[in-house]
Amino acid sequence: MSDRIFGVVCLLLAGFYIYSASSIELGFIETPVGPRAFPYIIGAVLALGGLYPIFVPDERPDWPDMRGVIEIVFATAVMIAYAMVLEEFGFVISTAIAAALLGWRLGTPPLWAAISGVLISVGIYVIFHLILGLSLARGPWGF
Amino acid sequence: MDALFSLADGFTVALTLQNLLLALLGCFLGTIIGALPGLGPSNGVAILIPLAFTLGLPATPALILLTSVYYGAMYGGRISSILLNIPGDEPALMTTLDGYPMAKKGQAGEALALSGIASFVGAFFATWGLVFLAPLLVSVALLFGPAEYFALFTLAFCTLGGIASRNQAKAAIAAALGIGISTIGVDPMAGVPRFTFNEVHLYDGIDFLIAIVGLFAISEVFLFLEHRGQGEASNADMKLGRVTAPMSMVKACAGAMSRSTVLGFLAGVLPGAGASLGSFISYSIEKRVSDRNNTFGTGDPRGVAAPEAGNNAAAGGALVPMLALGVPGSGTTAVLLAMLLALNITPGPLLFQQNPDVVWGLIAALFIGNIMLLLMNIPLVSLFVRVLLIPPRYLMPAVAMISFVGIYGISGSTFDLVVLVGFGVAGYILRKLDVPLVPVILGTLLGGEMEKSLRRAVQISDGDWSVLVGSPLAIGLWAFAILGFIAPLIVGRYFRPKIADSTAAEGADPD
């Protein structure tokens, strides 16, 4: 079933891709192969490839149970939130919190997760920023 | 002979203090990356690329650092295979079959030493193969026009889909997805925006480094979250004993090592097949040739030597098409190609003519790194064993955060970080569906060049599409491409690692 859905998604994606390709403006210079031709080919390959799993699906993949799905959604939310607040609060604080949350969800006891989050954050800051001179996000407090 | 002179020049490039230190650092980090389950050569190198790039290392040192990591990871993978029965990365999967039984028999030290020697032999001779084969391939590639290049790119995708994946259709989907991603942004030939949906961030296209780090490294974090608590190292039976291999054992394995080196190298050179295939073929052929008393699988030293020589030789072999043609043969070499492209260096025949110092400096550094690795991996192996005990629950957050740092360092844009997370989720779902990730990466890397060569070829012939099959060379490449895609269907599943049922399959690091 998963494979069939995947195949349908590929077909829809290919349709959308080809449709978008057909609305690419052509440049001022007329050339034998314009900017649309190659996307048409790729869209066709995607559609053809998508047909196969619809008719000959593989075995059902081993999807995570409800707990696993929640964990993954939570981790995704943490990472997106991290990207959002990185420039607001600066590198060190955002990273410590994000690393601690991820560590906690990976099974570290909360206190240890907090400590390891701070260590990871400060460690990266020291190695990459102070020693190697990489520019990291600066928050209102400069770190 | 020219190759030897160039190699001598390469040594003068590689033997600077900075380059030696980078090689040492790369070998050390590589061994750790290889040894840690969950971090393999391709995602390890992927995380380090943005860092090497933002640190402003010039091309040669950056390449030396990363290929040392690549070679090092091939050495490191065996450590957890032998001691814990968990492959540290996919190429080391076959080493568990005889390595772990040896460790259980109390021969862990011997197994580690022997596999270290086998790794050295494989990598050493494969690097010599690279020295002589790459210039030959370059002289052929100089005859290529745009039509031949288009055929060559197609060939790479076809063999990759045919040989290295379990389902050809899914490999084709993966390639189309990757190439599709590469078409996002302003079309360089006509100057019109494509698939940007008026989003300013998309006009420059999607940086392939983001795709690579997201697909390889971030998706790994999700897999670990799902399988929380599984596969953690227990430090129960880690008695190493003396890490030496008796001379008689090395002698008994000499045949296995030499056969496996040749097989592994050939498997590596083939576009689309990487080190995993190298170690698989080496082990299965060795088993056919020399398993007379059914000792394979019960701790036969030859079963440890063969896959280790095979995967290290394949790592060297995979560099041949990457450097000489600009078409990588495996996941990790695709990532190395990304590094070169990010530094504005186009691999391929011109690289050998325009930047011989980069190529030969790199090859010389590989020889030096290989010796460093041998020295590091036998006496210091207990140090790496201790690193193995760091549980993934501390490691994975650090991996995720370092990935974010690298990507943020390139662009300074938080939009890219969100895209990175998106690729991580997509990579996780694709892995679950058994869609190979390497064609996606290869597509994002090569899509642009592939389209350019297609359009150039047809433009030169004034709109005549038959130019694509207009020369014997192009026809030969097409024939090989079709063969590479279809033959595995007919020949059957023989040339493919049977890892589908093992737990390592889905978390497997492609190469």
XYZ file of C-alpha atoms in Angstrom, chain A residues 2-3 6 10 13 16-18 20-21 24-29 31-39 41-42 45-46 49-50 52-53 56 58 61-64 67-68 71-72 75-76 79-80 82-84 86-87 91 95 98-99 102-109 112-113 116 120 124 128 132-138, chain B residues 50-51 54-55 150 167 169-170 172-177 179-183 187 189-190 192-195 197 218 221-229 232 392-394 396-398 400-402 404-406 408-409 412-414 417-418 421 425 428-430 432-435 447 450-451 454-455 458-459 462-463 465 506:
154
model
C 2.773 2.425 0.953
C 4.437 1.810 -2.371
C 4.332 6.593 -3.187
C 5.363 10.495 -7.877
C 4.590 15.367 -8.614
C 2.860 19.267 -11.366
C 6.488 19.457 -12.495
C 5.619 19.133 -16.168
C 5.121 24.139 -14.145
C 7.710 23.480 -16.837
C 8.473 28.637 -18.002
C 8.961 31.730 -20.115
C 11.185 31.227 -23.095
C 14.209 33.493 -23.245
C 14.804 36.182 -25.847
C 17.196 33.990 -27.773
C 17.561 28.003 -29.324
C 16.828 24.503 -30.576
C 16.486 23.197 -27.006
C 14.912 25.724 -24.703
C 14.630 25.707 -20.921
C 11.540 23.480 -21.024
C 12.747 20.395 -22.884
C 14.958 18.839 -20.217
C 12.365 19.199 -17.443
C 12.200 14.508 -20.078
C 12.834 14.327 -16.337
C 11.064 9.582 -16.267
C 9.545 10.379 -12.876
C 9.152 5.312 -12.569
C 6.099 6.104 -10.453
C 6.011 0.674 -11.465
C 5.465 0.691 -7.684
C 4.343 -4.022 -8.545
C 7.359 -3.954 -2.636
C 7.932 -0.987 4.827
C 8.438 -1.193 8.533
C 6.739 2.056 9.564
C 7.248 3.316 13.088
C 5.257 6.640 19.504
C 7.879 6.702 16.765
C 9.000 11.383 18.272
C 9.869 12.228 14.689
C 12.155 16.338 16.564
C 11.209 17.990 13.279
C 14.715 21.595 14.469
C 12.408 24.013 12.639
C 15.719 26.043 16.162
C 16.106 27.494 12.674
C 13.541 30.160 13.519
C 18.633 30.929 15.985
C 19.124 34.573 15.055
C 23.885 30.380 18.705
C 21.827 25.170 20.293
C 17.797 22.128 20.843
C 20.565 19.616 21.577
C 16.972 15.982 21.038
C 19.166 14.168 23.541
C 16.257 13.846 25.949
C 14.051 12.317 23.266
C 16.849 9.927 22.338
C 16.644 8.513 25.829
C 19.017 10.541 27.983
C 17.665 11.357 31.464
C 22.001 14.671 31.755
C 20.361 15.803 28.538
C 25.078 17.397 27.418
C 27.658 20.274 22.894
C 30.957 23.682 19.107
C 34.342 26.249 15.506
C 38.556 27.975 13.787
C 36.930 31.364 13.320
C 33.677 30.200 11.723
C 30.916 32.778 11.907
C 27.930 31.586 13.926
C 24.608 33.271 14.540
C 24.981 36.188 16.974
C 30.412 22.729 4.658
C 32.911 23.127 7.478
C 33.470 27.808 5.305
C 36.865 27.556 6.936
C 25.288 13.274 -21.916
C 14.515 -1.829 -7.373
C 12.127 1.830 -10.883
C 12.795 3.367 -7.500
C 14.926 5.944 -11.626
C 12.491 7.875 -9.434
C 15.343 8.861 -7.147
C 17.450 10.081 -10.065
C 14.536 12.064 -11.496
C 13.885 13.676 -8.114
C 17.785 16.049 -11.340
C 14.464 17.809 -10.852
C 15.853 19.584 -7.790
C 18.849 20.680 -9.836
C 16.599 22.433 -12.364
C 18.381 28.596 -16.045
C 21.667 29.084 -20.533
C 18.483 31.031 -21.220
C 14.924 32.583 -17.168
C 13.784 31.466 -13.708
C 12.427 27.927 -13.453
C 10.325 26.374 -10.685
C 7.344 30.188 -7.734
C 19.632 14.609 9.451
C 18.933 11.332 13.484
C 15.312 10.463 12.712
C 16.189 6.791 12.285
C 17.874 6.804 15.660
C 14.837 8.430 17.263
C 12.652 5.716 15.856
C 14.893 2.897 17.052
C 15.652 4.504 20.360
C 17.742 2.418 22.668
C 23.718 0.581 21.809
C 24.290 7.470 20.155
C 21.970 9.430 22.400
C 24.833 11.838 23.099
C 23.274 12.198 17.444
C 22.353 15.630 18.870
C 25.948 16.686 18.285
C 22.593 17.346 14.068
C 23.982 20.536 15.562
C 27.254 20.314 13.633
C 23.274 23.001 11.202
C 26.468 24.909 11.934
C 27.984 23.848 8.611
C 24.491 28.096 8.388
C 28.155 28.837 7.821
C 24.053 32.541 6.896
C 20.412 32.000 5.998
C 17.869 30.397 8.278
C 18.153 25.493 7.669
C 14.441 24.921 7.204
C 15.185 19.857 7.900
C 12.379 14.309 6.651
C 13.886 9.480 6.212
C 10.714 8.678 4.253
C 12.664 7.675 1.145
C 11.780 3.785 4.699
C 10.367 3.208 1.233
C 13.653 1.636 0.159
C 14.329 4.380 -2.380
C 21.707 17.511 -13.299
C 23.779 16.870 -17.830
C 21.255 19.365 -19.144
C 22.313 17.840 -23.872
C 21.469 21.357 -24.971
C 21.644 19.478 -29.938
C 22.520 23.116 -30.481
C 21.307 22.662 -35.254
C 18.375 20.984 -33.604
C 18.440 15.172 -31.724
C 17.367 0.703 6.275
